[in-house]
Short mmCIF file of C-alpha atoms in Angstrom, two decimals:
data_model
loop_
_atom_site.label_atom_id
_atom_site.label_comp_id
_atom_site.label_asym_id
_atom_site.label_seq_id
_atom_site.Cartn_x
_atom_site.Cartn_y
_atom_site.Cartn_z
CA MET A 1 -3.63 14.99 -5.34
CA LEU A 2 -0.38 13.69 -3.78
CA LYS A 3 1.56 16.41 -5.88
CA ASN A 4 -0.16 19.16 -3.63
CA ILE A 5 1.11 17.48 -0.32
CA PRO A 6 4.29 19.00 0.73
CA VAL A 7 6.61 15.88 1.24
CA GLY A 8 10.31 15.99 1.93
CA ASP A 9 10.10 19.70 3.30
CA THR A 10 11.74 18.56 6.48
CA GLU A 11 14.73 19.82 8.60
CA ARG A 12 17.05 17.13 7.53
CA PRO A 13 16.83 15.30 4.24
CA VAL A 14 14.61 12.58 3.60
CA PRO A 15 16.02 9.44 2.11
CA ARG A 16 14.80 8.79 -1.47
CA TRP A 17 13.50 5.66 -0.84
CA ALA A 18 11.40 6.76 1.99
CA LEU A 19 9.71 9.50 0.27
CA ARG A 20 9.08 6.89 -2.51
CA LEU A 21 7.65 4.49 -0.18
CA ALA A 22 5.47 7.01 1.46
CA LYS A 23 3.90 8.38 -1.59
CA ALA A 24 3.50 4.63 -3.23
CA LEU A 25 1.69 3.28 0.04
CA PRO A 26 -1.61 4.64 -0.95
CA PHE A 27 -1.34 3.02 -4.37
CA VAL A 28 -0.32 -0.01 -2.77
CA LEU A 29 -3.35 -0.60 -0.78
CA LEU A 30 -5.76 0.57 -3.33
CA PRO A 31 -6.39 -2.80 -5.11
CA HIS A 32 -7.12 -4.26 -1.55
CA CYS A 33 -9.60 -1.36 -0.94
CA LEU A 34 -11.10 -2.01 -4.44
CA TRP A 35 -11.51 -5.57 -3.83
CA ARG A 36 -13.40 -5.19 -0.97
CA LEU A 37 -16.10 -2.80 -2.23
CA PRO A 38 -18.35 -5.49 -4.22
CA PHE A 39 -18.65 -7.17 -0.64
CA ALA A 40 -20.49 -3.96 0.50
CA PHE A 41 -23.45 -5.04 -2.17
CA ASP A 42 -23.48 -8.65 -1.15
CA TYR A 43 -21.53 -9.65 -4.22
CA ARG A 44 -19.14 -12.48 -3.00
CA MET A 45 -16.55 -12.20 -5.42
CA GLY A 46 -16.25 -15.93 -6.00
CA THR A 47 -15.78 -16.73 -2.31
CA ILE A 48 -17.50 -19.84 -0.65
CA ASP A 49 -18.11 -19.67 2.83
CA PRO A 50 -21.21 -21.22 4.13
CA ALA A 51 -20.64 -19.55 7.42
CA ALA A 52 -20.97 -16.26 5.61
CA PRO A 53 -23.59 -13.97 7.36
CA ALA A 54 -26.40 -12.87 5.39
CA TYR A 55 -26.46 -9.28 3.99
CA VAL A 56 -27.32 -6.45 6.49
CA TRP A 57 -28.04 -2.90 5.63
CA TRP A 58 -24.67 -1.55 7.70
CA ALA A 59 -22.28 -3.51 5.52
CA THR A 60 -22.31 -1.10 2.82
CA PRO A 61 -21.39 2.00 5.16
CA TYR A 62 -19.07 -0.35 7.13
CA VAL A 63 -17.00 -1.58 3.96
CA PHE A 64 -16.82 1.94 2.26
CA GLY A 65 -15.78 3.34 5.51
CA LEU A 66 -13.09 0.48 6.07
CA SER A 67 -11.74 1.28 2.52
CA VAL A 68 -11.75 5.13 3.25
CA LEU A 69 -9.98 4.60 6.47
CA THR A 70 -7.46 2.31 5.14
CA GLU A 71 -6.54 5.06 2.47
CA ALA A 72 -6.50 7.69 5.15
CA LEU A 73 -4.08 5.85 7.34
CA ALA A 74 -1.93 5.10 4.38
CA LEU A 75 -1.86 8.90 3.63
CA LEU A 76 -1.29 9.69 7.19
CA THR A 77 2.28 7.90 6.75
CA LEU A 78 3.19 10.81 4.55
CA GLY A 79 3.90 12.85 7.70
CA LEU A 80 6.70 10.67 8.42
CA VAL A 81 8.69 12.39 5.38
CA SER A 82 6.90 15.72 5.73
CA GLY A 83 7.39 18.96 7.59
CA TRP A 84 3.71 18.64 8.83
CA GLY A 85 5.11 15.40 10.77
CA GLU A 86 8.04 17.53 12.44
CA VAL A 87 6.07 20.71 13.30
CA PHE A 88 2.35 20.88 14.29
CA PRO A 89 0.52 22.89 11.25
CA SER A 90 -1.08 26.13 12.01
CA TRP A 91 -4.53 24.92 11.96
CA VAL A 92 -4.02 22.64 15.03
CA PRO A 93 -5.14 24.49 18.13
CA VAL A 94 -2.68 24.99 21.10
CA LEU A 95 -0.04 22.96 19.34
CA ARG A 96 0.50 25.10 16.27
CA GLY A 97 3.95 25.90 15.26
CA ARG A 98 5.62 23.67 18.11
CA ARG A 99 7.84 20.64 17.22
CA VAL A 100 6.36 17.28 17.26
CA PRO A 101 7.96 15.07 19.86
CA PRO A 102 9.64 12.31 17.71
CA LEU A 103 8.38 9.45 19.82
CA ALA A 104 4.86 10.91 19.30
CA ALA A 105 5.19 9.64 15.63
CA VAL A 106 7.41 6.76 16.06
CA VAL A 107 5.58 4.80 18.67
CA PRO A 108 2.21 4.94 16.96
CA GLY A 109 4.11 4.19 13.48
CA VAL A 110 6.11 1.30 14.94
CA LEU A 111 3.13 -0.23 16.91
CA GLY A 112 0.85 0.26 14.16
CA GLY A 113 2.97 -1.32 11.76
CA LEU A 114 3.24 -4.54 14.08
CA VAL A 115 -0.34 -4.58 14.33
CA LEU A 116 -0.72 -4.39 10.76
CA CYS A 117 2.26 -7.32 10.22
CA GLY A 118 -0.10 -9.32 12.37
CA LEU A 119 -3.08 -8.85 10.33
CA PHE A 120 -2.05 -9.27 6.93
CA ASP A 121 1.53 -10.84 6.98
CA LEU A 122 0.29 -14.36 7.76
CA GLN A 123 -1.47 -14.60 4.66
CA PRO A 124 0.77 -16.63 2.78
CA LEU A 125 0.23 -19.24 5.63
CA ALA A 126 -3.14 -19.63 4.48
CA TRP A 127 -2.15 -19.70 0.99
CA PHE A 128 0.07 -22.63 1.52
CA GLY A 129 -2.56 -24.36 3.52
CA VAL A 130 -1.28 -23.99 7.08
CA LEU A 131 -3.92 -21.84 8.18
CA ASP A 132 -7.65 -21.82 7.27
CA GLU A 133 -8.85 -19.69 4.02
CA VAL A 134 -12.03 -19.02 2.62
CA GLY A 135 -12.76 -21.09 -0.49
CA PHE A 136 -12.98 -19.88 -4.18
CA SER A 137 -15.45 -20.85 -6.96
CA SER A 138 -12.69 -20.99 -9.26
CA GLY A 139 -8.99 -20.66 -9.58
CA TRP A 140 -9.37 -17.16 -11.40
CA TRP A 141 -11.32 -15.72 -8.43
CA GLU A 142 -8.60 -16.98 -5.93
CA ALA A 143 -5.82 -15.52 -8.15
CA LEU A 144 -7.68 -12.24 -8.38
CA CYS A 145 -7.94 -12.28 -4.53
CA ARG A 146 -4.21 -12.75 -4.00
CA VAL A 147 -3.11 -10.03 -6.55
CA CYS A 148 -5.51 -7.74 -4.89
CA VAL A 149 -5.07 -8.65 -1.25
CA GLY A 150 -1.44 -9.66 -1.25
CA PRO A 151 0.15 -6.02 -1.60
CA ALA A 152 -1.52 -5.09 1.75
CA MET A 153 1.28 -7.45 3.39
CA LEU A 154 3.68 -4.69 2.70
CA TRP A 155 1.72 -2.08 4.56
CA GLY A 156 3.13 -3.03 7.95
CA PRO A 157 6.65 -3.36 6.97
CA ILE A 158 6.40 0.06 4.90
CA THR A 159 5.15 1.85 8.02
CA ILE A 160 7.75 0.27 10.30
CA ALA A 161 10.42 1.22 7.93
CA LEU A 162 9.28 4.87 7.38
CA ALA A 163 8.88 5.28 11.42
CA VAL A 164 12.38 3.98 11.92
CA SER A 165 13.75 6.40 9.19
CA TYR A 166 12.00 9.11 10.81
CA TYR A 167 13.42 8.45 13.99
CA ARG A 168 17.12 8.34 12.85
CA ARG A 169 16.37 11.65 10.94
CA ARG A 170 14.86 13.35 13.89
CA ARG A 171 16.82 11.80 16.77
CA ILE A 172 19.88 14.07 16.09
CA ALA A 173 17.99 17.33 15.44
#
């Protein structure tokens, strides 16, 4: 699927590291999305949380929607290394063919990356007992959770790095 998305077809060359990060990001977040899915069917994945709400009908579409949204936003970062992130595609009404103002991509990229850092990058503080964390019925469940959820901590820094690279590449053009 990612082979069909034109990346690197930009006015100025995209650094190899940026191309690799942008292509890898959806796969970095995939374990987190997959970890979340059993919760949609009230399977607690070894978590022990007495305050957890009872299963409600809307949990299934909510959890699936959150996973789809996560992957869609990760795929959207490909615009920071693609021609369609520099010139509006032909299917966009009114704006088609016009240049994307660099700050129109950089500001949401940096702000989004900072929000993601705030959401996910405090996780090690919970792992070391500084912040509260949900309990697990065994160390295996806890290890699986950390392996699946841990890579999401990279989402914010990767997004910020891609936005800064985009800005550096576009500011001269």
